[in-house]
mmCIF file of C-alpha atoms in Angstrom:
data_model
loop_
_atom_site.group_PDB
_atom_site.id
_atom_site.type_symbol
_atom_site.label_atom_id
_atom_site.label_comp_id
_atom_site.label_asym_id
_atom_site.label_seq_id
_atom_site.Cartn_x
_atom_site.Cartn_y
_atom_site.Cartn_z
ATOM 1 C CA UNK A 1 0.000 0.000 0.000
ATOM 2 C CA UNK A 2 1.198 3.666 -0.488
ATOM 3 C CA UNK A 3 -0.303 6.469 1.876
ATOM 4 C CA UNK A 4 0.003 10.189 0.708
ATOM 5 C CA UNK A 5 0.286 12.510 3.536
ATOM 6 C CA UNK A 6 -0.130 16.294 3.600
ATOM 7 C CA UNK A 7 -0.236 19.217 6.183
ATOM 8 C CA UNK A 8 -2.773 22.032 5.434
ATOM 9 C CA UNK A 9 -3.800 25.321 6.670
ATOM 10 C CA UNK A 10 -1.461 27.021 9.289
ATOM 11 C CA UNK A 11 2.062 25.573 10.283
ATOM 12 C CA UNK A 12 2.309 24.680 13.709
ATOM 13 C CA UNK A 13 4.736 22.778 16.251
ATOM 14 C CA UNK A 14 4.323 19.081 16.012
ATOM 15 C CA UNK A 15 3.909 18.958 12.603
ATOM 16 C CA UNK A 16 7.001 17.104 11.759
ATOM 17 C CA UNK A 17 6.439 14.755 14.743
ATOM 18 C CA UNK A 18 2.989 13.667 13.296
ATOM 19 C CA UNK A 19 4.749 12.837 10.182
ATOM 20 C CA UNK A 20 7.800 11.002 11.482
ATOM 21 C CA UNK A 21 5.179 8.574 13.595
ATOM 22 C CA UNK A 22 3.168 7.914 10.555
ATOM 23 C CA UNK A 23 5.947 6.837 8.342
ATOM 24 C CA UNK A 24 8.293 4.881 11.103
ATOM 25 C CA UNK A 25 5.291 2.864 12.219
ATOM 26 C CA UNK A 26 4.004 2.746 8.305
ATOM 27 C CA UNK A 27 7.340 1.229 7.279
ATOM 28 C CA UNK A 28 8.213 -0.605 10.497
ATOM 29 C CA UNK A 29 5.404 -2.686 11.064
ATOM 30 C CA UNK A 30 3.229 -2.489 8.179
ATOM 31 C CA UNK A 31 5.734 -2.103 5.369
ATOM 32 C CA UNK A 32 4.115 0.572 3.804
ATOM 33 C CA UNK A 33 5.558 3.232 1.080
ATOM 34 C CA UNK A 34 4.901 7.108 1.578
ATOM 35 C CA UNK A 35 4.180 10.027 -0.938
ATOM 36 C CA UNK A 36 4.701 13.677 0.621
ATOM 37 C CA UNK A 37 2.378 16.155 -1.149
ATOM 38 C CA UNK A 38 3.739 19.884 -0.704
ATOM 39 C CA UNK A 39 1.939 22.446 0.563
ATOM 40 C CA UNK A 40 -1.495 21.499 1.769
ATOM 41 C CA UNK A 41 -4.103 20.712 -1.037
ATOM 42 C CA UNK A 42 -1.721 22.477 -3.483
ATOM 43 C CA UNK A 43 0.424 19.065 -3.763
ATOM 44 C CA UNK A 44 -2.248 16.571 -4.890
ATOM 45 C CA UNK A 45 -4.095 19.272 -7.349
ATOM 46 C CA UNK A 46 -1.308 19.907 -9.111
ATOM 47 C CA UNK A 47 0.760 16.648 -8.452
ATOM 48 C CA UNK A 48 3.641 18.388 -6.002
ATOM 49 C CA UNK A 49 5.267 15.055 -4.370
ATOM 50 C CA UNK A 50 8.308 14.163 -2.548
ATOM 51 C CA UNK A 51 9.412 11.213 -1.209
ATOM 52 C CA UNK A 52 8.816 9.836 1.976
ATOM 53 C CA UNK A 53 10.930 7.173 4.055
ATOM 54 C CA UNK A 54 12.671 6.451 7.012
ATOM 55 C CA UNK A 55 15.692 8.482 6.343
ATOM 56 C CA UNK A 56 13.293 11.559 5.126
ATOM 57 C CA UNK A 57 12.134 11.792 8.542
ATOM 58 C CA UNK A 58 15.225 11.271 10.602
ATOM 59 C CA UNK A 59 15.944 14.031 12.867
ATOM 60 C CA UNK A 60 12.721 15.972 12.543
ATOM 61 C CA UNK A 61 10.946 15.304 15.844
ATOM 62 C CA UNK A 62 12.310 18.908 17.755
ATOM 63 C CA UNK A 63 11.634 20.680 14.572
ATOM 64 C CA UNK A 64 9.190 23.410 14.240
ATOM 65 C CA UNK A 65 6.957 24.006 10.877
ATOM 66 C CA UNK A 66 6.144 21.228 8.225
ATOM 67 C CA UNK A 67 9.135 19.353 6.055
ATOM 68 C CA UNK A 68 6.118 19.339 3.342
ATOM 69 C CA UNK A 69 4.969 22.757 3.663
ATOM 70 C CA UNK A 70 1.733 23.907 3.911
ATOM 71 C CA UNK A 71 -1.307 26.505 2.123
ATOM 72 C CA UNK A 72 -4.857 27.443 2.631
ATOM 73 C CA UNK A 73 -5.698 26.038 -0.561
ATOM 74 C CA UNK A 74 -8.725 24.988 -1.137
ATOM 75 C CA UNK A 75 -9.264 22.839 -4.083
ATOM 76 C CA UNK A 76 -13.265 22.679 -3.352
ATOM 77 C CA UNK A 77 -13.402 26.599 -5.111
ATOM 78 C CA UNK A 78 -10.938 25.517 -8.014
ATOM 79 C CA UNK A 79 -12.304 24.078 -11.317
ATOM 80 C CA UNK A 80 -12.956 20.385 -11.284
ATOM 81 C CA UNK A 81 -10.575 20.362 -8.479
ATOM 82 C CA UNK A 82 -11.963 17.423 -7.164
ATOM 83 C CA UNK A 83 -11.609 15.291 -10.345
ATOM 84 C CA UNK A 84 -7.480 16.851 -10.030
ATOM 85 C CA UNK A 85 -6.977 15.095 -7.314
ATOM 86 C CA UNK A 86 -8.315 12.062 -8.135
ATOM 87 C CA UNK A 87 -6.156 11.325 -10.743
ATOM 88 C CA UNK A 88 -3.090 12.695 -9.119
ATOM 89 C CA UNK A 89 -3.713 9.949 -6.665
ATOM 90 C CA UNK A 90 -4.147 7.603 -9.058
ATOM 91 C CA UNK A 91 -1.601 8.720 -10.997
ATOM 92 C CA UNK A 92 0.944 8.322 -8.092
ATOM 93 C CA UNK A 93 -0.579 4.987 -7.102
ATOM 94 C CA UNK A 94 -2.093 6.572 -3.533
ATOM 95 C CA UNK A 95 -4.625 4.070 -2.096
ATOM 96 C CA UNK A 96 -5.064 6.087 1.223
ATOM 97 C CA UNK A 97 -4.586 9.797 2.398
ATOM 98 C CA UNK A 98 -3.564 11.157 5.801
ATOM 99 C CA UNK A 99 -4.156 14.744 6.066
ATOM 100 C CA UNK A 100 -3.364 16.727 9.210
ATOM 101 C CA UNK A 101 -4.518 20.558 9.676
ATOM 102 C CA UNK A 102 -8.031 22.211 10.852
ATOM 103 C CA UNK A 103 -11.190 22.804 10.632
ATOM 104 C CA UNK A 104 -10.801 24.129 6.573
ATOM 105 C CA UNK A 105 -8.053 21.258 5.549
ATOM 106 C CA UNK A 106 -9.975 18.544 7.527
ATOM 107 C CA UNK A 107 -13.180 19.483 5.735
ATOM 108 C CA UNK A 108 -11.753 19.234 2.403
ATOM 109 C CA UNK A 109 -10.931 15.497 3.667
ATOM 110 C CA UNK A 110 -14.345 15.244 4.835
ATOM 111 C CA UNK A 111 -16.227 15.750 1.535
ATOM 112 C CA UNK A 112 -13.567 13.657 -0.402
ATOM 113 C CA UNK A 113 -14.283 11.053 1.636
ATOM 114 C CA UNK A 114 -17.877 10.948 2.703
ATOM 115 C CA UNK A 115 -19.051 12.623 -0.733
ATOM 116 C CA UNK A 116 -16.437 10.948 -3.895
ATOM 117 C CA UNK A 117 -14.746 7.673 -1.893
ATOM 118 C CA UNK A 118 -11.466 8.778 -1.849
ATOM 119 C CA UNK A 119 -9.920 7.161 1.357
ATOM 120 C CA UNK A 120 -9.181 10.155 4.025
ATOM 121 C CA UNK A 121 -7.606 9.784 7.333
ATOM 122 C CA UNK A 122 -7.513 13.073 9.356
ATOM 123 C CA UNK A 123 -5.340 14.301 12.371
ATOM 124 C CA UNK A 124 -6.533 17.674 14.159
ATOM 125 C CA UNK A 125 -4.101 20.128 14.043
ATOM 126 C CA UNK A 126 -4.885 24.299 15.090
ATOM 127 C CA UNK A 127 -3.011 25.797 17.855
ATOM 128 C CA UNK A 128 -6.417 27.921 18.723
ATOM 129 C CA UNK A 129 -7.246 24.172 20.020
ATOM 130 C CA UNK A 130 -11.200 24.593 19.182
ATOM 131 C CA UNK A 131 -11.595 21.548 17.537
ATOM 132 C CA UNK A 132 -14.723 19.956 19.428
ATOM 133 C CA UNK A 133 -13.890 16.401 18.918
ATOM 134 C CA UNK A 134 -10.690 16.524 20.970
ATOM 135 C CA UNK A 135 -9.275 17.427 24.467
ATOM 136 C CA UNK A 136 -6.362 19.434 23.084
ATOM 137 C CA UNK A 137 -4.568 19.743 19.668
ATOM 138 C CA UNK A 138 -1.030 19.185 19.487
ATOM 139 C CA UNK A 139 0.458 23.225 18.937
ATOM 140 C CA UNK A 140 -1.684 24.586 21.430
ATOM 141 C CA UNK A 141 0.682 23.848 24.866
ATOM 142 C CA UNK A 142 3.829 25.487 22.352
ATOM 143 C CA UNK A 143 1.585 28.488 21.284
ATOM 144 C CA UNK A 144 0.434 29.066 25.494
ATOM 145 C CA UNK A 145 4.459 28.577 26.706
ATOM 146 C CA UNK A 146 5.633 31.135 24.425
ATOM 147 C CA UNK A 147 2.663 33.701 24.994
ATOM 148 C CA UNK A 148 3.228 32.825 28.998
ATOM 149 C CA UNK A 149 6.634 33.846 28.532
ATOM 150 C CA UNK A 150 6.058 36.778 26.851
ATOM 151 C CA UNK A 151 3.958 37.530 29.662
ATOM 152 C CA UNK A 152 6.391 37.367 31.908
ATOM 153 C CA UNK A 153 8.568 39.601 30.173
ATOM 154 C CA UNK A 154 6.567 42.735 29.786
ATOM 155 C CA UNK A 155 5.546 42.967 33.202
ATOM 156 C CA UNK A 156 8.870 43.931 34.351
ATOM 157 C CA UNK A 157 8.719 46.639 31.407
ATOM 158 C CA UNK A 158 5.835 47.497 32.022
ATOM 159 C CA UNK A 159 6.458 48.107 36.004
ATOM 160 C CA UNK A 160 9.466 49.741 34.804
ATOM 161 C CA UNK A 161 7.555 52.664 32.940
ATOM 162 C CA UNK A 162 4.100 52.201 34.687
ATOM 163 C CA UNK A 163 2.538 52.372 31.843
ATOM 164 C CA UNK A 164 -0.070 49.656 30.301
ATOM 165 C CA UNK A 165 0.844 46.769 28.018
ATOM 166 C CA UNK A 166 -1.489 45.086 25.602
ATOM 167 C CA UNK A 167 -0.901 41.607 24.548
ATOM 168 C CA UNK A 168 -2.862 40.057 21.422
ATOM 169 C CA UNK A 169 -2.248 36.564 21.363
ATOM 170 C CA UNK A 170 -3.856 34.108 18.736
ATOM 171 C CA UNK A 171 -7.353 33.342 18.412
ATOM 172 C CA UNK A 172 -9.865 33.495 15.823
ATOM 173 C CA UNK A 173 -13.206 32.464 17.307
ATOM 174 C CA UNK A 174 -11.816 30.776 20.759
ATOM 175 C CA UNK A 175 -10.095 32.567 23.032
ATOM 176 C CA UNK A 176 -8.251 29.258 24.304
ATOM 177 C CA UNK A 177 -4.276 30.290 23.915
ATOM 178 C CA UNK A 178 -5.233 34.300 25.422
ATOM 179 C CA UNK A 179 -7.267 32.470 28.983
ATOM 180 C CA UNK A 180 -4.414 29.960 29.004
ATOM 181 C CA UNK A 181 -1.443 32.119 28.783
ATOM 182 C CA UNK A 182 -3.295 35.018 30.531
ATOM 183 C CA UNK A 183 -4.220 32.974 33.908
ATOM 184 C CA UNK A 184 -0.330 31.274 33.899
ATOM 185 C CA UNK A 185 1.116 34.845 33.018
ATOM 186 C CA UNK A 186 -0.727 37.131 35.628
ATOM 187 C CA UNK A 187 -2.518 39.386 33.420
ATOM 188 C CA UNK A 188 -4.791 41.864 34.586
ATOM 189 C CA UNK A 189 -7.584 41.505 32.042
ATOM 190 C CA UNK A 190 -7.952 38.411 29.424
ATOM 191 C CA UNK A 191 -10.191 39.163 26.528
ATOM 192 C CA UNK A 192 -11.674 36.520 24.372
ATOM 193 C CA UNK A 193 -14.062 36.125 21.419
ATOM 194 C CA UNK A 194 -16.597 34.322 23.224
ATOM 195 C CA UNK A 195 -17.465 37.307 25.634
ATOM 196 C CA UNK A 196 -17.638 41.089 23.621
ATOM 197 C CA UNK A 197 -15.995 43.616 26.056
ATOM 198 C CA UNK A 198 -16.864 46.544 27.318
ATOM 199 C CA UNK A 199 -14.022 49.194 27.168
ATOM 200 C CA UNK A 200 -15.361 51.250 29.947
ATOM 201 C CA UNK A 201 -14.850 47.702 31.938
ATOM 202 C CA UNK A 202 -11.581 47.955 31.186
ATOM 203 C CA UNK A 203 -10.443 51.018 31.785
ATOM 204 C CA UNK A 204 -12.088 50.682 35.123
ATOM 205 C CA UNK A 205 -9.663 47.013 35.524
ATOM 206 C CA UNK A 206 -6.926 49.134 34.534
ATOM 207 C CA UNK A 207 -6.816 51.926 36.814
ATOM 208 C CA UNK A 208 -7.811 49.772 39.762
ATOM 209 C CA UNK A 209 -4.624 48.831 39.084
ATOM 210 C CA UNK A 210 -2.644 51.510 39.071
ATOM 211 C CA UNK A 211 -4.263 52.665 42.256
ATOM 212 C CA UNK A 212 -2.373 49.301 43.587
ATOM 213 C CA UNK A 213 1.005 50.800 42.219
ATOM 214 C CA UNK A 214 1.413 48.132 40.014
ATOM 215 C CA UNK A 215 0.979 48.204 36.153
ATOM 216 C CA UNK A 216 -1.741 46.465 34.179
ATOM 217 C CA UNK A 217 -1.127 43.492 31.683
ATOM 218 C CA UNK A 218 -3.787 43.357 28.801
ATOM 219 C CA UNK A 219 -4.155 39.990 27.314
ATOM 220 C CA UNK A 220 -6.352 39.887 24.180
ATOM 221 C CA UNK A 221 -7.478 37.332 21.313
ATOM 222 C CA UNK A 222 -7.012 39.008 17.928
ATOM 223 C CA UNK A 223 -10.840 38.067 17.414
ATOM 224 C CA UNK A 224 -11.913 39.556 20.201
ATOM 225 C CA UNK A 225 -14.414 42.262 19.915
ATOM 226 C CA UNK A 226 -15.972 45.298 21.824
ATOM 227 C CA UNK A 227 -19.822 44.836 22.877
ATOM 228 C CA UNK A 228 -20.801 47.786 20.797
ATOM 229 C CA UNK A 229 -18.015 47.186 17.243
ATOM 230 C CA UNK A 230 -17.226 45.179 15.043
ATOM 231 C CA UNK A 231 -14.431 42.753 15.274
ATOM 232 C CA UNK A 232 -11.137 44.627 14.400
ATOM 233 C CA UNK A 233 -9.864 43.591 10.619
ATOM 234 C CA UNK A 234 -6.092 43.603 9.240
ATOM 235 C CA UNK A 235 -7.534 44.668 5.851
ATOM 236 C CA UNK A 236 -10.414 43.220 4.064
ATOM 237 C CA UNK A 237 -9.134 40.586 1.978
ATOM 238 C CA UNK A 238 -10.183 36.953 2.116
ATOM 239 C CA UNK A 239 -8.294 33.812 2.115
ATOM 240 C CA UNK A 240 -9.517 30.547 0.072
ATOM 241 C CA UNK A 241 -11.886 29.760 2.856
ATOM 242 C CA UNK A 242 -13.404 32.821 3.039
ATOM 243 C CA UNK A 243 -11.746 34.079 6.369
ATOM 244 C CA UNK A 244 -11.045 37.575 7.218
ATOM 245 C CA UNK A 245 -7.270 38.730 8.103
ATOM 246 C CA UNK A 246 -7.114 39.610 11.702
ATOM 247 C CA UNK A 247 -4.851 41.699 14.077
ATOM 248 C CA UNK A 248 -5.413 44.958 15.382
ATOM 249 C CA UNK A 249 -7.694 44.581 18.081
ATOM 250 C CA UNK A 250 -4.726 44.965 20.590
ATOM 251 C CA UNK A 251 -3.125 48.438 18.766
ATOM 252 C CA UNK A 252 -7.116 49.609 18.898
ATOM 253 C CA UNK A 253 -7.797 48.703 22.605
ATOM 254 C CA UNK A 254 -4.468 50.218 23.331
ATOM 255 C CA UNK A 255 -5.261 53.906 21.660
ATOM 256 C CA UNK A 256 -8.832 53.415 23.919
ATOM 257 C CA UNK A 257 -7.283 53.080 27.219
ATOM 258 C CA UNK A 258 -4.683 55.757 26.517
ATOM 259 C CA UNK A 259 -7.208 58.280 25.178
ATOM 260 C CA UNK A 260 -9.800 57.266 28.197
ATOM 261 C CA UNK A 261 -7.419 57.246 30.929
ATOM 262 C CA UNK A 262 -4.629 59.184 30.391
ATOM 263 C CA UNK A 263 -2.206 56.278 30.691
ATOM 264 C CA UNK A 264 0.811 55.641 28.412
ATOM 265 C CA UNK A 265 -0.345 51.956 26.617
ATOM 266 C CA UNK A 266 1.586 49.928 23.988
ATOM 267 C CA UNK A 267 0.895 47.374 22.324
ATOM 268 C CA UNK A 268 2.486 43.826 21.781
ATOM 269 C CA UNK A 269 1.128 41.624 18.797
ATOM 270 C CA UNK A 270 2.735 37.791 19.510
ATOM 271 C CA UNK A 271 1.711 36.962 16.139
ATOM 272 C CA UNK A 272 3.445 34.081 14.382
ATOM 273 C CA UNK A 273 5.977 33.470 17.323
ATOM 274 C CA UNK A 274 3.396 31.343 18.618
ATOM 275 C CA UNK A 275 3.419 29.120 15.719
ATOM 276 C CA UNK A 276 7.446 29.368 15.200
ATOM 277 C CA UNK A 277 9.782 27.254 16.543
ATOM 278 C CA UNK A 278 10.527 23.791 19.011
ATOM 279 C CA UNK A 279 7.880 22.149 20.117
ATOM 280 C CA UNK A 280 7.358 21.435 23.951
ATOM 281 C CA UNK A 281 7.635 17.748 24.871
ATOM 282 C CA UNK A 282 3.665 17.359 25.315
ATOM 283 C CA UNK A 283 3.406 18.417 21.729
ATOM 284 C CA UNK A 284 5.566 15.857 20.425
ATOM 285 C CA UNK A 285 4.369 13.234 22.615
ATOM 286 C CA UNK A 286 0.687 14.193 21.294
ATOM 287 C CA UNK A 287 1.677 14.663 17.698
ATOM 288 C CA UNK A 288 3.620 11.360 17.672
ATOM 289 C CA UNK A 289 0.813 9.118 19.444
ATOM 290 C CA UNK A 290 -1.502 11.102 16.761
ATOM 291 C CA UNK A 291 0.586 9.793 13.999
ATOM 292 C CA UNK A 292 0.670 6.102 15.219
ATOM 293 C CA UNK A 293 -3.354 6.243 15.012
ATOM 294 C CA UNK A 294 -3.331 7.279 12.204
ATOM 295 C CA UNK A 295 -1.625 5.090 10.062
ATOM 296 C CA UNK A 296 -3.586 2.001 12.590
ATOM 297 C CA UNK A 297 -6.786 3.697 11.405
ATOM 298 C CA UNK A 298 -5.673 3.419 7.404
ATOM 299 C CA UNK A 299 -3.752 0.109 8.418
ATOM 300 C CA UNK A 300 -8.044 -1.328 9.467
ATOM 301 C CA UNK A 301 -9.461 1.108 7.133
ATOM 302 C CA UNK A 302 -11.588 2.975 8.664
ATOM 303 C CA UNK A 303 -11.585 6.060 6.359
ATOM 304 C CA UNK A 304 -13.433 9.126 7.186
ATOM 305 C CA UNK A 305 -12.725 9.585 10.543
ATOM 306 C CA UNK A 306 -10.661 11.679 12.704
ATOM 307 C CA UNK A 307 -8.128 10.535 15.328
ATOM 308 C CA UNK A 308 -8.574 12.417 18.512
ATOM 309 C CA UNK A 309 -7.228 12.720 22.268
ATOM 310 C CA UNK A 310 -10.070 11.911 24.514
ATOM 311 C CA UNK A 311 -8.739 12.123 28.230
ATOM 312 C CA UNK A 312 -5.314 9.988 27.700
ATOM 313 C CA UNK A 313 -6.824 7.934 25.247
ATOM 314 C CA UNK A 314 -6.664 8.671 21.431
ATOM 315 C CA UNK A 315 -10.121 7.529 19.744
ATOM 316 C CA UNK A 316 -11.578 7.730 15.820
ATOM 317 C CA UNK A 317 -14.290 10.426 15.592
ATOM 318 C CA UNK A 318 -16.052 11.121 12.064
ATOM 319 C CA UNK A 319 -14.264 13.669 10.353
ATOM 320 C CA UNK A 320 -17.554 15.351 9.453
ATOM 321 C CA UNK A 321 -18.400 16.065 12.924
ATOM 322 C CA UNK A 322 -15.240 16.900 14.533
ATOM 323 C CA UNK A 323 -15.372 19.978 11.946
ATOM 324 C CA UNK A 324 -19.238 20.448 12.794
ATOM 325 C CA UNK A 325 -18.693 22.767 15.814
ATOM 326 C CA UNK A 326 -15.895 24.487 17.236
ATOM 327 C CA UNK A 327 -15.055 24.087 20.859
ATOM 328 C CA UNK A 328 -14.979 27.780 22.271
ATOM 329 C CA UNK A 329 -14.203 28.305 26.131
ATOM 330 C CA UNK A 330 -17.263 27.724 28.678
ATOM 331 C CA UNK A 331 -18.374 31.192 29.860
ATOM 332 C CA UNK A 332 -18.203 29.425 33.420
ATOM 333 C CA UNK A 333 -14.748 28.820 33.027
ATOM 334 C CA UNK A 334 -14.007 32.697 31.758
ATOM 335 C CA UNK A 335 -16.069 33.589 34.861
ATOM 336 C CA UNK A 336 -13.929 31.674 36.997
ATOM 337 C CA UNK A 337 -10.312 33.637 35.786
ATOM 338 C CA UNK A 338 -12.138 36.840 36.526
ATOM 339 C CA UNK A 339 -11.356 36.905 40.142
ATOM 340 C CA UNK A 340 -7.920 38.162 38.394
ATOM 341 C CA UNK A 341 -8.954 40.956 36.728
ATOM 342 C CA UNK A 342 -8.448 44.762 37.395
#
């Protein structure tokens, strides 16, 4: 048998490691060959391949990124992109495809499977960690470390000038990495999609703060929004899934607390350090034990279904309906942090 294998939508830590578990158990035990398609969905619509073996893989576990690369292409809005990757498969002799990325890559794999019978494995990967099917997404515990640490950082600099500090941290429609990185890191307010702020709120956190001598840490998810706005937009282009660009929410909340209480604020956007770099050992140790389900679930073919961490277990889910919902944090649980604020 030969299993094609691609990473989709944005790069994340653990990448590599999902790959390297796929194709040492693939070749180990089952004695299976590998194709690498490059760049997401890009690689089988257009036939992008490189070789994948034991040797190819060597090495890669502490690496950051994707040794195949990775786009938000999305071959369901190119002509007869379907029928393209059909016979690129068949042209390259793929009986079964692994593909590991989000909600947008994973539903791709979804309709190929469920809707034209091409055989589609899928391994959750987002560092926002809202995928509903499963506890936590390998990415996520790198993304929180290196916000938490960034944390750390500007409140000395911040306690140096006294003035206020706004984080934006990662986070489309959960605000999973910002409650995460904002409890561990001692912020003074964590904002978060799921909840639209009130600015007067948090001006009111902030100088309650200052009034302790002590100077305020802002943690915000770039989709975060204000109860009476719109959510704040890099620029109004589109990618292939039809998202909007975000980032700016953090520069705009800044120039509102500054204007409203006559504090110096700046602004720090985290960005794509989150996604950069090493991953942490529970990322590895997730991505890897992802990997080795993976190529079990092609190995018994069960096709169409998602592996998934379920307490300490890892369990097949339907790929259709661990894209069907996103997880988004329990307004209990934001309720709970608030103790912290102001």
């Amino acid at each position: 048998m030969r299993v094609g294998v691609l990473t989709g939508g944005g790069d994340c830590p653990g990448l590599n490691a999902v790959i390297r578990g796929i194709v040492r158990k693939g070749v180990q035990e089952y004695g299976y060959d590998f194709t690498g398609f490059r760049d997401g969905w890009r690689g089988p619509l257009e036939g992008d391949t490189i070789q994948l073996d034991i040797p190819a893989v060597r090495g890669i576990l502490p690496r950051g990124g994707t040794i195949l690369g990775s786009s938000r292409t999305n071959p369901l809005k190119v002509d007869n992109g379907i029928r393209r990757i059909k016979e690129n498969l068949e042209k390259e002799e793929v009986d079964a495809l692994i593909a590991i990325g989000g909600e947008d890559t994973l539903g791709v794999a979804a309709t190929l499977s469920d809707d034209y019978g091409v055989p589609c494995v899928g391994v959750p990967k987002t560092i926002d960690n809202d995928l509903s099917a499963t506890d936590y997404t390998f990415g996520f515990d790198t993304a929180v470390n290196i916000a938490t640490e960034a944390i750390d950082r500007l409140h000395t600099t911040a306690e140096s000038h006294m003035r206020v500090l706004v984080v934006e941290v990662m986070g489309r429609h959960a605000g999973w990495i910002a409650i995460h990185s904002g409890l561990a890191g001692g912020a003074n307010v964590i904002l978060i999609p799921e909840q639209p702020f009130d600015v007067d709120q948090v001006c009111a956190w902030v100088t309650s703060r200052f009034k302790a001598s002590y100077a305020p840490i802002v943690v915000v998810s770039e989709g975060a929004k204000p109860k009476d706005g719109d959510m704040v937009l890099k620029d109004g282009s589109l990618d292939a899934f039809g998202h909007v660009r975000l980032s700016g929410v953090g520069e705009w909340l800044s120039k509102e607390i500054e204007r409203r209480t006559g504090k110096e604020a700046r602004t720090t956007v985290l960005g794509h350090v989150q996604r950069g770099g090493t991953p942490s050992a529970f990322d590895r140790w997730l991505a890897t034990r992802f990997g080795l389900h993976a190529i079990d679930a092609v190995r018994e073919g069960d096709f169409g279904k998602m592996v998934a961490l379920r307490g300490t277990d890892i369990v097949r889910v339907p790929i259709a309906q661990a894209t069907a919902k996103l997880k988004t944090v329990d307004p209990k649980l934001y309720e709970e942090v608030g103790v912290f604020f102001g």
